[in-house]
mmCIF file of C-alpha atoms and ligand atoms in Angstrom:
data_model
loop_
_atom_site.group_PDB
_atom_site.id
_atom_site.type_symbol
_atom_site.label_atom_id
_atom_site.label_comp_id
_atom_site.label_asym_id
_atom_site.label_seq_id
_atom_site.Cartn_x
_atom_site.Cartn_y
_atom_site.Cartn_z
ATOM 1 C CA MET H 1 -87.180 107.420 188.107
ATOM 2 C CA ARG H 2 -88.681 103.815 187.621
ATOM 3 C CA ILE H 3 -85.952 101.570 186.299
ATOM 4 C CA VAL H 4 -87.024 98.350 184.531
ATOM 5 C CA SER H 5 -84.789 95.686 183.030
ATOM 6 C CA GLY H 6 -84.825 91.958 182.341
ATOM 7 C CA ILE H 7 -82.139 89.371 181.706
ATOM 8 C CA GLN H 8 -82.597 85.904 180.371
ATOM 9 C CA PRO H 9 -81.798 82.960 182.490
ATOM 10 C CA THR H 10 -78.607 81.243 181.368
ATOM 11 C CA GLY H 11 -76.436 79.101 183.048
ATOM 12 C CA ASN H 12 -72.500 78.788 183.242
ATOM 13 C CA LEU H 13 -72.188 82.682 184.336
ATOM 14 C CA HIS H 14 -68.804 84.356 183.686
ATOM 15 C CA LEU H 15 -66.952 87.580 183.940
ATOM 16 C CA GLY H 16 -68.713 88.791 180.688
ATOM 17 C CA ASN H 17 -71.811 88.620 182.369
ATOM 18 C CA TYR H 18 -70.915 90.532 185.250
ATOM 19 C CA LEU H 19 -69.211 93.085 183.644
ATOM 20 C CA GLY H 20 -72.184 93.516 181.238
ATOM 21 C CA ALA H 21 -75.535 93.965 182.549
ATOM 22 C CA ILE H 22 -75.080 92.813 185.918
ATOM 23 C CA ARG H 23 -72.671 95.310 187.084
ATOM 24 C CA ASN H 24 -74.562 97.963 185.898
ATOM 25 C CA TRP H 25 -77.693 96.937 187.386
ATOM 26 C CA VAL H 26 -75.942 97.437 190.786
ATOM 27 C CA ALA H 27 -74.697 100.718 190.044
ATOM 28 C CA MET H 28 -78.056 101.818 189.076
ATOM 29 C CA GLN H 29 -79.553 100.425 192.304
ATOM 30 C CA GLU H 30 -77.153 102.507 194.046
ATOM 31 C CA ASP H 31 -78.103 105.643 192.256
ATOM 32 C CA ALA H 32 -81.783 105.075 192.679
ATOM 33 C CA ALA H 33 -81.162 104.754 196.315
ATOM 34 C CA ALA H 34 -79.621 108.347 196.295
ATOM 35 C CA THR H 35 -82.124 109.933 194.162
ATOM 36 C CA GLY H 36 -85.243 108.263 195.466
ATOM 37 C CA GLY H 37 -85.850 106.191 192.401
ATOM 38 C CA GLN H 38 -87.026 102.400 192.020
ATOM 39 C CA CYS H 39 -85.497 99.621 190.387
ATOM 40 C CA LEU H 40 -87.145 96.104 189.160
ATOM 41 C CA TYR H 41 -85.000 93.565 187.820
ATOM 42 C CA PHE H 42 -86.357 90.414 186.517
ATOM 43 C CA LEU H 43 -85.300 87.038 185.046
ATOM 44 C CA ALA H 44 -86.940 86.870 181.473
ATOM 45 C CA ASP H 45 -88.086 83.346 181.887
ATOM 46 C CA LEU H 46 -90.966 83.901 179.542
ATOM 47 C CA HIS H 47 -88.773 85.044 176.802
ATOM 48 C CA ALA H 48 -86.665 81.749 177.067
ATOM 49 C CA ILE H 49 -89.257 79.567 175.800
ATOM 50 C CA SER H 50 -89.209 81.325 172.557
ATOM 51 C CA MET H 51 -86.400 79.160 171.524
ATOM 52 C CA PRO H 52 -86.128 75.285 172.054
ATOM 53 C CA HIS H 53 -85.236 74.788 175.521
ATOM 54 C CA VAL H 54 -84.963 72.077 178.334
ATOM 55 C CA PRO H 55 -87.517 72.677 180.979
ATOM 56 C CA ALA H 56 -85.241 71.559 183.941
ATOM 57 C CA ASP H 57 -82.605 73.743 182.521
ATOM 58 C CA LEU H 58 -84.486 76.765 182.429
ATOM 59 C CA ALA H 59 -85.637 76.199 186.130
ATOM 60 C CA ALA H 60 -81.967 75.698 187.229
ATOM 61 C CA ASN H 61 -80.723 78.721 185.286
ATOM 62 C CA THR H 62 -83.453 80.881 186.573
ATOM 63 C CA ARG H 63 -82.416 79.882 190.308
ATOM 64 C CA GLU H 64 -78.404 80.192 189.293
ATOM 65 C CA MET H 65 -79.134 83.796 187.963
ATOM 66 C CA VAL H 66 -80.858 84.876 190.996
ATOM 67 C CA ALA H 67 -78.152 83.499 193.100
ATOM 68 C CA ALA H 68 -75.707 85.243 190.804
ATOM 69 C CA LEU H 69 -77.535 88.747 191.108
ATOM 70 C CA VAL H 70 -77.662 88.746 194.745
ATOM 71 C CA ALA H 71 -74.037 87.654 194.873
ATOM 72 C CA CYS H 72 -73.096 90.553 192.774
ATOM 73 C CA GLY H 73 -74.886 92.960 194.956
ATOM 74 C CA ILE H 74 -78.509 93.215 193.919
ATOM 75 C CA ASP H 75 -80.509 93.699 197.266
ATOM 76 C CA PRO H 76 -83.805 92.055 197.150
ATOM 77 C CA ASP H 77 -85.072 94.538 199.973
ATOM 78 C CA ARG H 78 -83.873 97.475 198.066
ATOM 79 C CA SER H 79 -84.566 96.433 194.262
ATOM 80 C CA VAL H 80 -87.770 94.386 193.232
ATOM 81 C CA LEU H 81 -86.251 91.189 192.019
ATOM 82 C CA PHE H 82 -88.407 88.458 190.604
ATOM 83 C CA ASN H 83 -89.242 86.186 187.530
ATOM 84 C CA GLN H 84 -91.736 87.043 184.643
ATOM 85 C CA ALA H 85 -93.561 83.577 185.264
ATOM 86 C CA GLN H 86 -94.648 84.616 188.763
ATOM 87 C CA VAL H 87 -96.289 87.742 187.495
ATOM 88 C CA PRO H 88 -98.855 86.710 184.781
ATOM 89 C CA GLN H 89 -99.955 90.442 184.500
ATOM 90 C CA HIS H 90 -96.835 90.489 182.091
ATOM 91 C CA SER H 91 -98.611 87.903 179.739
ATOM 92 C CA GLU H 92 -101.664 89.434 180.141
ATOM 93 C CA MET H 93 -100.460 92.775 179.187
ATOM 94 C CA GLN H 94 -98.659 91.401 176.267
ATOM 95 C CA TRP H 95 -102.050 90.118 174.743
ATOM 96 C CA LEU H 96 -103.445 93.544 175.153
ATOM 97 C CA LEU H 97 -100.676 95.191 173.342
ATOM 98 C CA ASN H 98 -100.690 92.486 170.675
ATOM 99 C CA GLY H 99 -103.736 94.663 169.541
ATOM 100 C CA THR H 100 -101.693 97.628 168.982
ATOM 101 C CA ALA H 101 -98.218 96.221 167.671
ATOM 102 C CA ARG H 102 -98.121 95.963 163.824
ATOM 103 C CA MET H 103 -96.932 92.979 161.828
ATOM 104 C CA GLY H 104 -94.419 95.198 159.930
ATOM 105 C CA TRP H 105 -92.769 96.709 163.280
ATOM 106 C CA LEU H 106 -92.147 93.124 164.143
ATOM 107 C CA ASN H 107 -90.938 91.875 160.717
ATOM 108 C CA ARG H 108 -88.237 94.700 160.836
ATOM 109 C CA MET H 109 -86.828 93.629 163.993
ATOM 110 C CA THR H 110 -83.056 92.561 163.584
ATOM 111 C CA GLN H 111 -82.885 90.052 166.332
ATOM 112 C CA TRP H 112 -86.117 88.353 164.849
ATOM 113 C CA LYS H 113 -84.308 88.178 161.565
ATOM 114 C CA ASP H 114 -80.960 87.057 162.979
ATOM 115 C CA LYS H 115 -82.461 84.392 165.233
ATOM 116 C CA ALA H 116 -84.888 83.044 162.535
ATOM 117 C CA GLY H 117 -82.422 83.149 159.673
ATOM 118 C CA LYS H 118 -83.709 81.264 156.400
ATOM 119 C CA ASN H 119 -86.253 79.393 158.444
ATOM 120 C CA ARG H 120 -88.957 81.824 159.516
ATOM 121 C CA GLU H 121 -91.582 79.454 158.758
ATOM 122 C CA GLY H 122 -90.269 76.998 161.427
ATOM 123 C CA GLN H 123 -89.773 79.532 164.351
ATOM 124 C CA SER H 124 -92.118 79.780 167.076
ATOM 125 C CA VAL H 125 -94.827 82.401 167.153
ATOM 126 C CA ALA H 126 -93.154 83.423 170.644
ATOM 127 C CA LEU H 127 -90.094 84.613 168.902
ATOM 128 C CA PHE H 128 -92.046 86.799 166.417
ATOM 129 C CA THR H 129 -93.898 88.431 169.454
ATOM 130 C CA TYR H 130 -90.953 88.255 171.765
ATOM 131 C CA PRO H 131 -90.664 92.104 171.357
ATOM 132 C CA VAL H 132 -94.271 92.872 172.400
ATOM 133 C CA LEU H 133 -93.758 90.918 175.682
ATOM 134 C CA GLN H 134 -90.744 92.959 176.230
ATOM 135 C CA ALA H 135 -92.710 96.159 175.554
ATOM 136 C CA ALA H 136 -95.297 94.751 178.145
ATOM 137 C CA ASP H 137 -92.708 94.089 180.671
ATOM 138 C CA VAL H 138 -91.610 97.783 180.837
ATOM 139 C CA LEU H 139 -94.921 99.548 180.023
ATOM 140 C CA ILE H 140 -96.873 97.769 182.775
ATOM 141 C CA TYR H 141 -94.546 99.482 185.298
ATOM 142 C CA GLN H 142 -94.702 102.884 183.640
ATOM 143 C CA ALA H 143 -90.768 102.450 183.349
ATOM 144 C CA THR H 144 -88.960 105.827 182.745
ATOM 145 C CA HIS H 145 -85.533 104.281 182.118
ATOM 146 C CA VAL H 146 -84.486 100.740 180.737
ATOM 147 C CA PRO H 147 -80.878 99.909 181.017
ATOM 148 C CA VAL H 148 -80.102 97.239 178.086
ATOM 149 C CA GLY H 149 -77.307 96.527 175.731
ATOM 150 C CA GLU H 150 -76.873 98.089 172.393
ATOM 151 C CA ASP H 151 -78.530 94.906 170.854
ATOM 152 C CA GLN H 152 -81.740 95.686 172.774
ATOM 153 C CA LYS H 153 -82.074 99.362 171.640
ATOM 154 C CA GLN H 154 -84.316 98.333 168.838
ATOM 155 C CA HIS H 155 -86.687 96.442 170.885
ATOM 156 C CA LEU H 156 -86.983 99.539 173.245
ATOM 157 C CA GLU H 157 -87.945 101.814 170.339
ATOM 158 C CA LEU H 158 -90.424 99.396 169.572
ATOM 159 C CA ALA H 159 -91.849 99.498 172.976
ATOM 160 C CA ARG H 160 -92.065 103.351 172.671
ATOM 161 C CA ASP H 161 -93.859 102.978 169.292
ATOM 162 C CA ILE H 162 -96.666 100.685 170.960
ATOM 163 C CA ALA H 163 -96.800 102.973 174.019
ATOM 164 C CA GLN H 164 -97.226 106.037 171.606
ATOM 165 C CA LYS H 165 -99.807 104.353 169.260
ATOM 166 C CA PHE H 166 -101.775 102.945 172.280
ATOM 167 C CA ASN H 167 -102.122 106.572 173.764
ATOM 168 C CA ASN H 168 -103.086 108.253 170.397
ATOM 169 C CA ASP H 169 -105.692 105.627 169.890
ATOM 170 C CA PHE H 170 -107.123 104.755 173.020
ATOM 171 C CA CYS H 171 -106.527 107.798 175.409
ATOM 172 C CA PRO H 172 -107.779 111.094 175.671
ATOM 173 C CA GLU H 173 -104.717 113.597 174.358
ATOM 174 C CA ASP H 174 -104.402 114.948 177.985
ATOM 175 C CA ALA H 175 -104.292 111.701 179.788
ATOM 176 C CA PRO H 176 -102.114 109.079 178.031
ATOM 177 C CA LEU H 177 -101.813 105.970 179.585
ATOM 178 C CA PHE H 178 -98.226 104.714 178.889
ATOM 179 C CA THR H 179 -95.021 106.599 180.162
ATOM 180 C CA LEU H 180 -92.692 106.517 177.176
ATOM 181 C CA PRO H 181 -89.339 104.717 178.324
ATOM 182 C CA ASP H 182 -85.806 105.842 177.579
ATOM 183 C CA PRO H 183 -83.284 103.177 176.763
ATOM 184 C CA PHE H 184 -80.245 103.515 178.812
ATOM 185 C CA ILE H 185 -77.064 102.168 177.085
ATOM 186 C CA PRO H 186 -74.380 102.443 179.884
ATOM 187 C CA PRO H 187 -71.156 104.278 178.340
ATOM 188 C CA GLU H 188 -68.523 101.662 179.721
ATOM 189 C CA ALA H 189 -70.700 98.689 178.595
ATOM 190 C CA ALA H 190 -67.270 96.866 177.666
ATOM 191 C CA ARG H 191 -67.236 93.959 175.572
ATOM 192 C CA ILE H 192 -65.438 91.314 177.220
ATOM 193 C CA MET H 193 -63.673 89.163 174.904
ATOM 194 C CA SER H 194 -62.355 85.590 174.885
ATOM 195 C CA LEU H 195 -59.016 84.869 176.604
ATOM 196 C CA ARG H 196 -57.900 82.817 173.780
ATOM 197 C CA ASP H 197 -58.980 85.024 171.100
ATOM 198 C CA GLY H 198 -59.498 88.824 171.471
ATOM 199 C CA SER H 199 -61.896 88.901 168.504
ATOM 200 C CA SER H 200 -64.580 86.590 169.763
ATOM 201 C CA LYS H 201 -66.822 87.476 172.695
ATOM 202 C CA MET H 202 -66.232 85.752 175.993
ATOM 203 C CA SER H 203 -69.168 82.875 175.855
ATOM 204 C CA LYS H 204 -70.433 80.156 178.010
ATOM 205 C CA SER H 205 -70.555 78.049 174.985
ATOM 206 C CA ASP H 206 -66.871 78.369 173.972
ATOM 207 C CA PRO H 207 -65.443 74.682 174.174
ATOM 208 C CA SER H 208 -62.394 75.880 175.779
ATOM 209 C CA ASP H 209 -62.829 76.789 179.450
ATOM 210 C CA MET H 210 -59.593 78.760 179.580
ATOM 211 C CA SER H 211 -61.380 81.303 177.295
ATOM 212 C CA ARG H 212 -63.552 82.594 180.273
ATOM 213 C CA ILE H 213 -63.222 83.549 183.963
ATOM 214 C CA ASN H 214 -66.426 81.515 185.410
ATOM 215 C CA MET H 215 -68.306 82.921 188.330
ATOM 216 C CA THR H 216 -67.322 79.491 190.002
ATOM 217 C CA ASP H 217 -63.485 79.699 189.490
ATOM 218 C CA ASP H 218 -61.426 79.861 192.582
ATOM 219 C CA ALA H 219 -58.349 82.242 193.266
ATOM 220 C CA ASP H 220 -55.900 79.755 191.549
ATOM 221 C CA THR H 221 -57.904 78.978 188.634
ATOM 222 C CA ILE H 222 -58.350 82.572 187.993
ATOM 223 C CA MET H 223 -54.479 83.414 188.297
ATOM 224 C CA GLN H 224 -53.956 80.629 185.940
ATOM 225 C CA LYS H 225 -56.222 81.453 183.202
ATOM 226 C CA ILE H 226 -55.170 85.127 183.347
ATOM 227 C CA LYS H 227 -51.323 83.874 183.141
ATOM 228 C CA LYS H 228 -52.270 81.493 180.128
ATOM 229 C CA ALA H 229 -54.415 84.275 178.490
ATOM 230 C CA LYS H 230 -53.149 84.932 174.905
ATOM 231 C CA THR H 231 -51.376 88.050 174.123
ATOM 232 C CA ASP H 232 -48.766 89.367 171.827
ATOM 233 C CA PRO H 233 -44.873 90.069 172.382
ATOM 234 C CA GLU H 234 -45.062 93.765 172.442
ATOM 235 C CA PRO H 235 -44.853 95.580 175.917
ATOM 236 C CA LEU H 236 -48.160 97.378 176.855
ATOM 237 C CA PRO H 237 -48.483 100.934 174.994
ATOM 238 C CA GLY H 238 -48.484 104.211 176.750
ATOM 239 C CA ASP H 239 -51.815 105.375 175.489
ATOM 240 C CA LYS H 240 -55.409 103.806 174.104
ATOM 241 C CA ALA H 241 -54.255 104.542 170.407
ATOM 242 C CA GLY H 242 -51.471 101.984 170.776
ATOM 243 C CA LEU H 243 -53.919 99.245 171.405
ATOM 244 C CA GLU H 244 -55.210 99.425 167.891
ATOM 245 C CA GLY H 245 -54.930 95.982 166.192
ATOM 246 C CA ARG H 246 -53.946 94.514 169.338
ATOM 247 C CA PRO H 247 -57.334 92.773 170.402
ATOM 248 C CA GLU H 248 -55.884 90.519 173.279
ATOM 249 C CA ALA H 249 -53.881 93.363 174.833
ATOM 250 C CA ALA H 250 -56.872 95.796 174.430
ATOM 251 C CA ASN H 251 -59.142 92.963 176.164
ATOM 252 C CA LEU H 252 -57.034 92.349 179.169
ATOM 253 C CA VAL H 253 -56.272 96.096 179.437
ATOM 254 C CA GLY H 254 -60.080 96.899 179.160
ATOM 255 C CA ILE H 255 -60.909 94.284 181.954
ATOM 256 C CA TYR H 256 -58.344 95.792 184.286
ATOM 257 C CA ALA H 257 -59.901 99.192 183.676
ATOM 258 C CA VAL H 258 -63.504 98.313 184.307
ATOM 259 C CA MET H 259 -62.760 96.105 187.480
ATOM 260 C CA ALA H 260 -60.391 99.038 188.659
ATOM 261 C CA GLY H 261 -63.037 101.432 188.031
ATOM 262 C CA VAL H 262 -60.571 103.701 185.814
ATOM 263 C CA SER H 263 -60.266 104.640 182.383
ATOM 264 C CA VAL H 264 -58.028 102.574 179.905
ATOM 265 C CA ASP H 265 -55.561 105.289 179.708
ATOM 266 C CA ASN H 266 -55.190 105.660 183.355
ATOM 267 C CA VAL H 267 -54.410 102.020 183.328
ATOM 268 C CA LEU H 268 -51.762 102.319 180.563
ATOM 269 C CA ALA H 269 -50.426 105.505 182.371
ATOM 270 C CA GLN H 270 -49.551 102.936 185.006
ATOM 271 C CA PHE H 271 -48.353 99.948 182.803
ATOM 272 C CA GLY H 272 -47.318 101.512 179.763
ATOM 273 C CA GLY H 273 -43.850 99.969 178.400
ATOM 274 C CA GLU H 274 -44.192 96.979 180.942
ATOM 275 C CA GLY H 275 -44.354 93.485 179.370
ATOM 276 C CA PHE H 276 -47.274 91.118 180.284
ATOM 277 C CA GLY H 277 -44.810 89.294 182.747
ATOM 278 C CA LYS H 278 -45.736 92.069 185.066
ATOM 279 C CA PHE H 279 -49.244 93.072 184.087
ATOM 280 C CA LYS H 280 -50.909 89.816 184.074
ATOM 281 C CA PRO H 281 -50.317 88.801 187.776
ATOM 282 C CA ALA H 282 -51.528 92.482 188.662
ATOM 283 C CA LEU H 283 -54.706 91.827 186.686
ATOM 284 C CA GLY H 284 -54.985 88.460 188.210
ATOM 285 C CA GLU H 285 -54.934 90.005 191.655
ATOM 286 C CA LEU H 286 -57.054 92.227 190.981
ATOM 287 C CA LEU H 287 -59.719 89.913 189.696
ATOM 288 C CA VAL H 288 -59.203 87.782 192.515
ATOM 289 C CA GLU H 289 -59.903 90.501 195.033
ATOM 290 C CA LYS H 290 -62.751 91.802 193.311
ATOM 291 C CA LEU H 291 -64.492 88.353 192.600
ATOM 292 C CA ALA H 292 -63.736 86.360 195.585
ATOM 293 C CA PRO H 293 -66.418 87.684 197.770
ATOM 294 C CA ILE H 294 -68.815 87.143 194.835
ATOM 295 C CA ASN H 295 -67.689 83.841 194.378
ATOM 296 C CA THR H 296 -68.059 82.764 197.859
ATOM 297 C CA ARG H 297 -71.772 84.189 198.304
ATOM 298 C CA PHE H 298 -72.584 82.634 194.865
ATOM 299 C CA LEU H 299 -71.739 79.305 195.481
ATOM 300 C CA GLU H 300 -73.439 79.321 199.134
ATOM 301 C CA LEU H 301 -76.604 80.787 197.698
ATOM 302 C CA ARG H 302 -76.870 78.395 194.772
ATOM 303 C CA GLU H 303 -77.096 75.477 196.946
ATOM 304 C CA ASP H 304 -79.986 77.264 199.115
ATOM 305 C CA ARG H 305 -83.026 76.587 196.927
ATOM 306 C CA GLU H 306 -85.467 77.545 199.677
ATOM 307 C CA ALA H 307 -83.948 81.133 199.922
ATOM 308 C CA LEU H 308 -83.690 81.553 196.372
ATOM 309 C CA ASP H 309 -87.493 80.808 195.888
ATOM 310 C CA ALA H 310 -88.342 82.964 198.866
ATOM 311 C CA ILE H 311 -86.564 85.781 197.046
ATOM 312 C CA LEU H 312 -88.359 85.222 193.996
ATOM 313 C CA ARG H 313 -91.614 84.715 195.763
ATOM 314 C CA LYS H 314 -91.539 88.060 197.567
ATOM 315 C CA GLY H 315 -90.257 90.012 194.708
ATOM 316 C CA ALA H 316 -93.102 88.685 192.516
ATOM 317 C CA GLU H 317 -95.512 89.851 195.209
ATOM 318 C CA LYS H 318 -94.179 93.455 195.114
ATOM 319 C CA ALA H 319 -94.198 93.356 191.252
ATOM 320 C CA ARG H 320 -97.833 92.377 190.990
ATOM 321 C CA ALA H 321 -98.771 94.955 193.110
ATOM 322 C CA LEU H 322 -96.965 97.747 191.102
ATOM 323 C CA ALA H 323 -98.342 96.068 187.736
ATOM 324 C CA ILE H 324 -102.072 95.735 188.676
ATOM 325 C CA PRO H 325 -103.211 99.303 188.365
ATOM 326 C CA THR H 326 -101.701 99.921 184.859
ATOM 327 C CA LEU H 327 -102.915 96.640 183.642
ATOM 328 C CA GLU H 328 -106.486 97.556 184.955
ATOM 329 C CA LYS H 329 -106.535 100.789 183.110
ATOM 330 C CA THR H 330 -105.384 99.080 179.867
ATOM 331 C CA TYR H 331 -108.169 96.563 180.052
ATOM 332 C CA ASP H 332 -110.566 99.736 180.685
ATOM 333 C CA ALA H 333 -109.108 101.759 177.784
ATOM 334 C CA LEU H 334 -109.807 99.145 175.407
ATOM 335 C CA GLY H 335 -113.373 98.515 176.626
ATOM 336 C CA LEU H 336 -112.870 95.204 178.188
ATOM 337 C CA VAL H 337 -115.212 94.818 180.982
ATOM 338 C CA ARG H 338 -114.091 93.594 184.160
ATOM 339 C CA GLY H 339 -117.071 94.226 186.211
HETATM 340 N N1 LIG I 1 -84.489 90.817 175.567
HETATM 341 C C1 LIG I 1 -83.639 91.048 176.543
HETATM 342 C C2 LIG I 1 -82.408 90.548 176.383
HETATM 343 O O1 LIG I 1 -82.281 89.371 175.660
HETATM 344 C C3 LIG I 1 -84.260 90.720 177.948
HETATM 345 C C4 LIG I 1 -85.505 91.440 178.222
HETATM 346 C C5 LIG I 1 -86.781 90.943 178.472
HETATM 347 C C6 LIG I 1 -85.536 92.920 178.754
HETATM 348 N N2 LIG I 1 -87.518 91.752 178.617
HETATM 349 C C7 LIG I 1 -86.969 93.092 179.000
HETATM 350 C C8 LIG I 1 -84.610 93.738 178.790
HETATM 351 C C9 LIG I 1 -87.229 94.548 179.408
HETATM 352 C C10 LIG I 1 -84.935 95.257 179.260
HETATM 353 C C11 LIG I 1 -86.457 95.270 179.590
HETATM 354 O O2 LIG I 1 -81.396 91.239 176.955
#
């Protein structure tokens, strides 16, 4: 098993980021250790330049995200942790795959359509070819499994199409070059919603800081935010069906369930019939207990730029060594002379 996944470097990390991709990456790292697999995790900084951006923010966010990943449990000695920009083989591979990807395929990508909106002509070329770089990211390592959110499934299917077409067009039938990667969408990829509005996602861009638990929040702040979280006046139901039409209650119970590592029905078996006056302090304490060590490590590491850069440098070195053999075979298959 070779697991490869990327995450765009964003700042102001919160509970939604942790319970989304990051926690799942840590779990896969532990599984890989048990089964002899290997994990490669990277910051998709090259993808980040497909949209207007502030260079100083990109650099700061890249380092901040590394601090968060390590604080949450990604171990740079066991997983290969790096940023794309230090592994130029990704960009080279993208160019080689640009010869295989079709305009029509990219035109059908829903992320492209959503992000470009009505102004396709005004978008960067990078936004359009973004999925080809993503294909290069995974194909260059012969990834077998790619953990992603539901929204990235289509990009993964595109990576498979590119791999398949390349194998068909340029490889002998009995010696395909690229492994077709399987998307892996974690079943309990809970959608964490705003603490102020159970129908919108927890987000770093929500103007209200009370809507989210930040990775930088201390214990008092976490307790405060949970106590002030929006709810309804009803007591908690006894089972999952009873959460229907109660988005705020469902969100808080969902957060409890993932943090405690139990099912929603399990949580409701314990708290069904109780009011929020009892449930909220329990949730707050659970969050504090689980997040405090992460918070401490994160704040410490974030200030240690040298350590962060050393982690990325070492990770990139390992990644380059893993990337080069497939890249060389790709040049070769295409008839590009590398003397
Ligand atoms: N596009 C992904 C996202 O926004 C990030 C990403 C880039 C990625 N390259 C990847 C994810 C390769 C998985 C594999 O979430």
